[in-house]
Short mmCIF file of C-alpha atoms in Angstrom, two decimals:
data_model
loop_
_atom_site.label_atom_id
_atom_site.label_comp_id
_atom_site.label_asym_id
_atom_site.label_seq_id
_atom_site.Cartn_x
_atom_site.Cartn_y
_atom_site.Cartn_z
CA UNK A 11 -31.35 -12.68 14.46
CA UNK A 12 -31.60 -15.88 12.42
CA UNK A 13 -28.85 -16.61 9.89
CA UNK A 14 -28.39 -19.45 7.42
CA UNK A 15 -25.18 -21.37 8.09
CA UNK A 16 -23.72 -22.00 4.62
CA UNK A 17 -21.78 -25.05 5.82
CA UNK A 18 -24.91 -27.12 6.50
CA UNK A 19 -27.74 -24.83 5.24
CA UNK A 20 -29.58 -24.67 8.54
CA UNK A 21 -30.82 -21.67 10.48
CA UNK A 22 -28.94 -20.54 13.58
CA UNK A 23 -30.11 -17.87 16.01
CA UNK A 24 -27.81 -15.15 17.38
CA UNK A 25 -28.25 -12.23 19.75
CA UNK A 26 -26.24 -9.38 21.22
CA UNK A 27 -22.49 -9.40 20.64
CA UNK A 28 -22.46 -13.00 19.42
CA UNK A 29 -23.66 -12.15 15.90
CA UNK A 30 -20.99 -13.26 13.37
CA UNK A 31 -20.15 -11.60 10.05
CA UNK A 32 -22.82 -12.33 7.44
CA UNK A 33 -23.88 -11.46 3.91
CA UNK A 34 -27.28 -10.18 2.78
CA UNK A 35 -28.74 -11.45 -0.48
CA UNK A 36 -31.37 -9.06 -1.84
CA UNK A 37 -34.42 -10.46 -3.61
CA UNK A 38 -38.03 -9.67 -4.49
CA UNK A 39 -40.80 -11.11 -2.32
CA UNK A 40 -43.42 -12.99 -4.34
CA UNK A 41 -46.41 -15.23 -3.68
CA UNK A 42 -44.35 -18.44 -3.78
CA UNK A 43 -41.70 -17.19 -1.33
CA UNK A 44 -40.55 -20.00 0.98
CA UNK A 45 -41.72 -19.69 4.58
CA UNK A 46 -39.79 -20.33 7.80
CA UNK A 47 -41.57 -23.67 8.26
CA UNK A 48 -41.05 -24.66 4.61
CA UNK A 49 -37.35 -23.85 4.82
CA UNK A 50 -36.78 -26.02 7.88
CA UNK A 51 -38.75 -28.90 6.37
CA UNK A 52 -36.98 -28.65 3.02
CA UNK A 53 -33.54 -28.63 4.58
CA UNK A 54 -34.23 -31.50 6.98
CA UNK A 55 -36.09 -33.73 4.48
CA UNK A 56 -34.50 -33.08 1.11
CA UNK A 57 -30.93 -31.83 1.32
CA UNK A 58 -28.27 -34.53 1.14
CA UNK A 59 -24.88 -33.36 2.32
CA UNK A 60 -22.16 -34.83 0.10
CA UNK A 61 -18.79 -33.67 1.25
CA UNK A 62 -15.32 -35.19 1.23
CA UNK A 63 -12.66 -36.28 3.66
CA UNK A 64 -9.12 -35.01 3.02
CA UNK A 65 -6.48 -37.58 3.84
CA UNK A 66 -2.87 -36.33 4.00
CA UNK A 67 0.28 -38.20 2.97
CA UNK A 68 3.84 -36.87 3.11
CA UNK A 69 6.86 -38.14 1.15
CA UNK A 70 10.51 -37.05 1.00
CA UNK A 71 12.71 -37.67 -2.04
CA UNK A 72 15.66 -40.01 -1.31
CA UNK A 73 18.06 -37.35 -2.61
CA UNK A 74 17.35 -35.19 0.47
CA UNK A 75 19.16 -35.76 3.80
CA UNK A 76 17.78 -38.49 6.07
CA UNK A 77 16.70 -36.01 8.76
CA UNK A 78 14.46 -34.08 6.31
CA UNK A 79 10.85 -34.14 7.53
CA UNK A 80 7.60 -32.20 7.45
CA UNK A 81 6.48 -30.70 10.76
CA UNK A 82 2.78 -29.92 11.28
CA UNK A 83 2.57 -26.70 13.29
CA UNK A 84 -1.16 -25.99 13.35
CA UNK A 85 -4.45 -27.09 11.78
CA UNK A 86 -7.83 -25.44 11.30
CA UNK A 87 -10.58 -26.22 12.00
CA UNK A 88 -9.35 -28.49 14.78
CA UNK A 89 -12.81 -30.01 15.33
CA UNK A 90 -12.58 -31.51 11.82
CA UNK A 91 -9.01 -32.78 12.22
CA UNK A 92 -8.18 -36.43 12.86
CA UNK A 93 -4.51 -36.90 13.74
CA UNK A 94 -4.43 -40.36 12.10
CA UNK A 95 -6.27 -39.32 8.95
CA UNK A 96 -6.73 -35.64 8.19
CA UNK A 97 -9.82 -33.46 7.75
CA UNK A 98 -13.12 -35.32 8.08
CA UNK A 99 -15.77 -33.32 6.22
CA UNK A 100 -17.92 -35.96 4.51
CA UNK A 101 -21.00 -34.61 6.31
CA UNK A 102 -20.38 -30.99 5.29
CA UNK A 103 -22.04 -29.09 2.46
CA UNK A 104 -19.03 -26.80 2.06
CA UNK A 105 -15.62 -26.85 3.73
CA UNK A 106 -12.33 -24.99 4.02
CA UNK A 107 -9.37 -26.29 6.00
CA UNK A 108 -5.73 -25.25 6.23
CA UNK A 109 -2.60 -26.56 7.89
CA UNK A 110 0.65 -24.78 8.69
CA UNK A 111 3.82 -26.81 8.07
CA UNK A 112 7.56 -26.36 8.30
CA UNK A 113 10.17 -28.47 6.52
CA UNK A 114 13.14 -29.57 8.63
CA UNK A 115 15.93 -29.75 6.08
CA UNK A 116 19.48 -28.35 6.38
CA UNK A 117 18.02 -26.10 9.04
CA UNK A 118 14.44 -25.17 9.90
CA UNK A 119 12.88 -23.46 6.91
CA UNK A 120 10.18 -20.78 6.74
CA UNK A 121 6.66 -22.09 7.31
CA UNK A 122 4.03 -22.59 4.62
CA UNK A 123 0.30 -23.18 4.31
CA UNK A 124 -1.59 -26.09 2.74
CA UNK A 125 -5.25 -25.17 2.19
CA UNK A 126 -8.01 -27.43 0.89
CA UNK A 127 -11.76 -27.32 0.45
CA UNK A 128 -14.87 -27.84 -1.64
CA UNK A 129 -18.29 -26.27 -2.03
CA UNK A 130 -21.60 -26.43 -3.88
CA UNK A 131 -20.05 -24.64 -6.85
CA UNK A 132 -16.54 -26.03 -7.07
CA UNK A 133 -14.83 -29.40 -6.92
CA UNK A 134 -12.29 -30.32 -4.21
CA UNK A 135 -9.07 -28.31 -4.42
CA UNK A 136 -5.76 -27.84 -2.64
CA UNK A 137 -3.30 -24.96 -2.63
CA UNK A 138 0.16 -24.31 -1.18
CA UNK A 139 1.56 -20.90 -0.25
CA UNK A 140 4.61 -19.60 1.60
CA UNK A 141 4.78 -17.58 4.80
CA UNK A 142 3.97 -13.93 4.19
CA UNK A 143 1.63 -14.48 1.23
CA UNK A 144 -1.92 -13.17 1.04
CA UNK A 145 -3.24 -16.71 1.56
CA UNK A 146 -0.97 -17.10 4.59
CA UNK A 147 -2.34 -13.97 6.30
CA UNK A 148 -5.94 -14.88 5.44
CA UNK A 149 -5.45 -18.31 7.02
CA UNK A 150 -3.83 -16.96 10.17
CA UNK A 151 -6.68 -14.49 10.56
CA UNK A 152 -9.08 -17.45 10.16
CA UNK A 153 -10.67 -15.62 7.22
CA UNK A 154 -11.85 -18.83 5.56
CA UNK A 155 -13.96 -16.95 3.00
CA UNK A 156 -10.81 -15.28 1.65
CA UNK A 157 -8.86 -18.55 1.90
CA UNK A 158 -11.49 -20.28 -0.23
CA UNK A 159 -11.49 -17.47 -2.77
CA UNK A 160 -7.69 -17.43 -3.12
CA UNK A 161 -7.17 -21.18 -2.89
CA UNK A 162 -9.90 -22.33 -5.25
CA UNK A 163 -9.00 -19.69 -7.86
CA UNK A 164 -5.19 -19.99 -7.80
CA UNK A 165 -4.64 -23.62 -6.76
CA UNK A 166 -0.86 -23.15 -6.64
CA UNK A 167 0.81 -26.54 -6.44
CA UNK A 168 4.51 -25.84 -5.85
CA UNK A 169 6.70 -23.57 -3.73
CA UNK A 170 10.48 -23.13 -3.47
CA UNK A 171 11.99 -23.26 0.02
CA UNK A 172 15.49 -22.04 0.85
CA UNK A 173 17.60 -22.74 3.91
CA UNK A 174 17.98 -19.82 6.31
CA UNK A 175 21.61 -20.64 7.09
CA UNK A 176 23.08 -22.45 4.06
CA UNK A 177 22.81 -22.15 0.27
CA UNK A 178 20.47 -24.52 -1.50
CA UNK A 179 16.78 -24.98 -2.11
CA UNK A 180 14.11 -27.64 -2.13
CA UNK A 181 10.75 -27.78 -3.91
CA UNK A 182 7.55 -28.70 -2.10
CA UNK A 183 4.67 -29.97 -4.23
CA UNK A 184 1.05 -30.62 -3.33
CA UNK A 185 -1.40 -32.76 -5.29
CA UNK A 186 -4.98 -33.83 -4.63
CA UNK A 187 -6.60 -36.89 -6.18
CA UNK A 188 -9.77 -38.89 -5.44
CA UNK A 189 -9.67 -42.33 -3.82
CA UNK A 190 -12.68 -44.28 -5.08
CA UNK A 191 -14.88 -46.80 -3.30
CA UNK A 192 -16.78 -49.76 -4.70
CA UNK A 193 -19.66 -47.55 -5.88
CA UNK A 194 -17.43 -45.36 -8.08
CA UNK A 195 -17.95 -42.47 -5.67
CA UNK A 196 -14.86 -40.88 -4.09
CA UNK A 197 -14.41 -42.15 -0.51
CA UNK A 198 -11.97 -39.36 0.23
CA UNK A 199 -9.51 -36.97 -1.39
CA UNK A 200 -5.84 -37.88 -1.02
CA UNK A 201 -3.57 -34.86 -0.49
CA UNK A 202 0.03 -35.72 -1.40
CA UNK A 203 2.77 -33.49 0.02
CA UNK A 204 6.20 -34.12 -1.51
CA UNK A 205 9.64 -32.54 -1.01
CA UNK A 206 12.33 -32.88 -3.68
CA UNK A 207 15.48 -31.19 -4.98
CA UNK A 208 14.05 -31.44 -8.49
CA UNK A 209 11.53 -28.95 -9.77
CA UNK A 210 8.25 -30.40 -10.98
CA UNK A 211 7.61 -28.88 -14.39
CA UNK A 212 4.34 -30.75 -14.93
CA UNK A 213 0.86 -29.74 -13.90
CA UNK A 214 -0.21 -31.92 -11.01
CA UNK A 215 -3.70 -30.68 -10.49
CA UNK A 216 -4.22 -27.18 -11.81
CA UNK A 217 -6.85 -28.09 -14.34
CA UNK A 218 -9.84 -25.74 -14.75
CA UNK A 219 -12.47 -26.65 -12.16
CA UNK A 220 -16.00 -27.20 -13.41
CA UNK A 221 -18.31 -24.79 -11.65
CA UNK A 222 -21.66 -26.33 -10.92
CA UNK A 223 -23.48 -23.18 -9.84
CA UNK A 224 -22.66 -19.65 -8.68
CA UNK A 225 -20.20 -20.21 -5.84
CA UNK A 226 -21.45 -19.93 -2.28
CA UNK A 227 -18.57 -18.73 -0.18
CA UNK A 228 -19.55 -20.21 3.19
CA UNK A 229 -20.21 -18.32 6.43
CA UNK A 230 -23.71 -16.99 7.01
CA UNK A 231 -26.52 -15.51 4.96
CA UNK A 232 -29.33 -13.44 6.42
CA UNK A 233 -32.55 -15.47 6.65
#
């Protein structure tokens, strides 16, 4: 079976038990239907992949104890992760990544998820969600289609974290902003993770995202 990989829009061949989950798009066959040879030539010669890198930065408000720190527990996909930078996805047509963190504060706090991504139909986004949420379970099941759907639609930017052993709470905010190069094109997206005792009442990034086309949710399409 040949399937179209929606990350880079190329055909991949699968057989037996190795066939992944895929979607089928129904259509009507007509005289100008693209052929197998035309598809491969079009993809290789014409498609320009214009993705983004996601660089991560973490800051702690000075009002929090000196030992307060973010702890990265896991990242996905690991093949896209650079420990000194973040997710490198400039060569991708569509991307979803998510990291699991914990905040060391008065004691260890419950974990939370930072998800990010982009696609042909939506601009780069980030989202934060606490342990036990629907986004959390989708991420831990590596259901990146559901992560993209939840993250790009909700784009939650703040969570409240409480100590397991002592009273008190801290707010964790996430913001994404473009870092531009000399050609006025974003070189990468900067993801800012910030912990503070003060609640952020402003809107960091949750502006309506301009959809460029019907959203393609990654994974595979039947070809």
